[in-house]
CSV table of C-alpha atoms in Angstrom, one decimal:
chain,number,residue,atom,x,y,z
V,744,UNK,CA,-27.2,24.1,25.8
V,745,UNK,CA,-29.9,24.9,23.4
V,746,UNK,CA,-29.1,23.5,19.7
V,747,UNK,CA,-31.0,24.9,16.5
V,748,UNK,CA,-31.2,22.4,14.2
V,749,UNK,CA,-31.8,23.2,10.4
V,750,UNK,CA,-33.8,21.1,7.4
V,751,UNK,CA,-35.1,22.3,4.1
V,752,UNK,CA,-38.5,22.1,3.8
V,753,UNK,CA,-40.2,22.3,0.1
V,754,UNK,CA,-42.4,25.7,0.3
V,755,UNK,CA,-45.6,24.4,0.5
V,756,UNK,CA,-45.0,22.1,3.4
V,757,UNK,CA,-43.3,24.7,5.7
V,758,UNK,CA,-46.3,27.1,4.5
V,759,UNK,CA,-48.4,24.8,6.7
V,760,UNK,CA,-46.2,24.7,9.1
V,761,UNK,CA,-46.2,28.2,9.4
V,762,UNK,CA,-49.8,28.5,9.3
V,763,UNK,CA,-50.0,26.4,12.2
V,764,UNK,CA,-51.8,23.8,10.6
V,765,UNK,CA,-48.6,21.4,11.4
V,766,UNK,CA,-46.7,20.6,14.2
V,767,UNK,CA,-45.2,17.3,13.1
V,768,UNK,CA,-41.9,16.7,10.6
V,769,UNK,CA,-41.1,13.3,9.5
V,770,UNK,CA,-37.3,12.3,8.7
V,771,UNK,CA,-35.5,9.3,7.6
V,772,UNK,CA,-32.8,9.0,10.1
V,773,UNK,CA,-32.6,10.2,13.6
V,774,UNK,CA,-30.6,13.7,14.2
V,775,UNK,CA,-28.3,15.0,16.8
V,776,UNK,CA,-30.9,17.0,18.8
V,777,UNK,CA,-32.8,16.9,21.6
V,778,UNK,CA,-36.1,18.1,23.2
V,779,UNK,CA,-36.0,21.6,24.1
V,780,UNK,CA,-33.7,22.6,20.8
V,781,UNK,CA,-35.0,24.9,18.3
V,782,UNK,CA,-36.3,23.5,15.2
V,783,UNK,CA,-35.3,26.0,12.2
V,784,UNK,CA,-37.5,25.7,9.3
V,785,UNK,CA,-36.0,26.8,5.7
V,786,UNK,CA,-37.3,26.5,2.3
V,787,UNK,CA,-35.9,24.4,0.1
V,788,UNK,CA,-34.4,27.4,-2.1
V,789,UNK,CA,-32.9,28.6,0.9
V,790,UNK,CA,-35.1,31.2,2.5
V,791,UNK,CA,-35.4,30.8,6.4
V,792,UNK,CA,-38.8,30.8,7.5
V,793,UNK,CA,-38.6,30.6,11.4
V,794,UNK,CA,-37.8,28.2,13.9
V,795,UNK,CA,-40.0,26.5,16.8
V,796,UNK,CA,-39.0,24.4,20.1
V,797,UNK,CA,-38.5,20.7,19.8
V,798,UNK,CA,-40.7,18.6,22.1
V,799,UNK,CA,-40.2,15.1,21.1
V,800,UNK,CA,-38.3,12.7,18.9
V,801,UNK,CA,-39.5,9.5,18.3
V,802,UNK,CA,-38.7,7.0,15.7
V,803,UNK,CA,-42.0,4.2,14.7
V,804,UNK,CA,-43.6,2.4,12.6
V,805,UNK,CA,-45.8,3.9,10.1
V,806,UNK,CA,-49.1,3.0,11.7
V,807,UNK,CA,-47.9,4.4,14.6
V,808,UNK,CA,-47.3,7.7,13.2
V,809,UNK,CA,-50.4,7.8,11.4
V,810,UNK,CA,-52.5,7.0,14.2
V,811,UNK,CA,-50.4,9.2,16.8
V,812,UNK,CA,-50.0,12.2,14.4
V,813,UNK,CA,-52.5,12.1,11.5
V,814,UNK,CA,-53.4,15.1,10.6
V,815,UNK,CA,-50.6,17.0,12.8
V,816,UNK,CA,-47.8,16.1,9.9
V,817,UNK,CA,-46.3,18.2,7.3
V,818,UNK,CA,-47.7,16.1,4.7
V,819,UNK,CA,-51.0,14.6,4.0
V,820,UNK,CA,-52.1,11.1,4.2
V,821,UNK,CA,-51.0,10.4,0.3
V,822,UNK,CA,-47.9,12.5,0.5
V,823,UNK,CA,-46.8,10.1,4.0
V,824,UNK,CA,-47.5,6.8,1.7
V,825,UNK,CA,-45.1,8.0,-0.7
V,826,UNK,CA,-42.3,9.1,1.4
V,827,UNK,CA,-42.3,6.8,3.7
V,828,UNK,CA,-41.8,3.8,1.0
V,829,UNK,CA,-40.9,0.5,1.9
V,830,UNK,CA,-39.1,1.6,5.1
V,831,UNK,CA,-40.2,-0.3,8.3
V,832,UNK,CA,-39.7,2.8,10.4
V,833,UNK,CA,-39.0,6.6,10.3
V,834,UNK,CA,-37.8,9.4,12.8
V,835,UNK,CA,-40.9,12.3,13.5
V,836,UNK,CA,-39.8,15.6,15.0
V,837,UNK,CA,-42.9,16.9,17.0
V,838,UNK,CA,-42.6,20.6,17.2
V,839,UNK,CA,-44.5,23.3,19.5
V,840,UNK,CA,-44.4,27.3,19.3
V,841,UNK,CA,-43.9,28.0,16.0
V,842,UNK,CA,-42.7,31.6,15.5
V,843,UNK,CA,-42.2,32.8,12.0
V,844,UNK,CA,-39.2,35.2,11.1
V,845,UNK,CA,-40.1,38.6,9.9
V,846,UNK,CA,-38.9,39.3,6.7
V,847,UNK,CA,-35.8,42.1,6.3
């Protein structure tokens, strides 16, 4: 059974997500979901901006992630060293087939 999963993204990450300059979202801890479940993207006000398939996830270190995904995350190099602190490891979401809602 196909899950959609939900997480608030501030508006000028999910913007390059749904440019399709993106395809990877980091979070602290691991979700219920799956490959193959459909990754909704909201912003963080609470507008939906469209959802995309889940291919992988896989919790790592940060260099790791950086030299896995780079430029493929959410968030740029200076934005990663920030939220990703003093933790050891954190849980990326890699995403494929973006497809951004029409509006109402």
């Amino acid at each position: 059974m196909v899950k959609g999963v939900k997480h608030p993204v501030l508006a000028e990450y999910a913007k390059r997500i749904h440019d399709g300059e993106k395809n990877g979202f980091l979070r602290v801890l691991p979700g219920r979901f799956s490959p193959g479940d459909k990754f909704v993207i909201y912003e963080s006000y609470g507008q939906y901006r469209g959802w995309a398939d889940i291919v992988s996830i896989q919790k790592m270190p940060k260099g790791k992630m950086i030299s896995e995904y780079g430029l493929r995350l959410m968030i740029t190099e200076d934005e990663f060293m920030d939220y990703f602190g003093g933790r050891k490891e954190m849980t990326i979401i890699e995403f494929k087939n973006f497809e951004k809602f029409s509006p109402c």
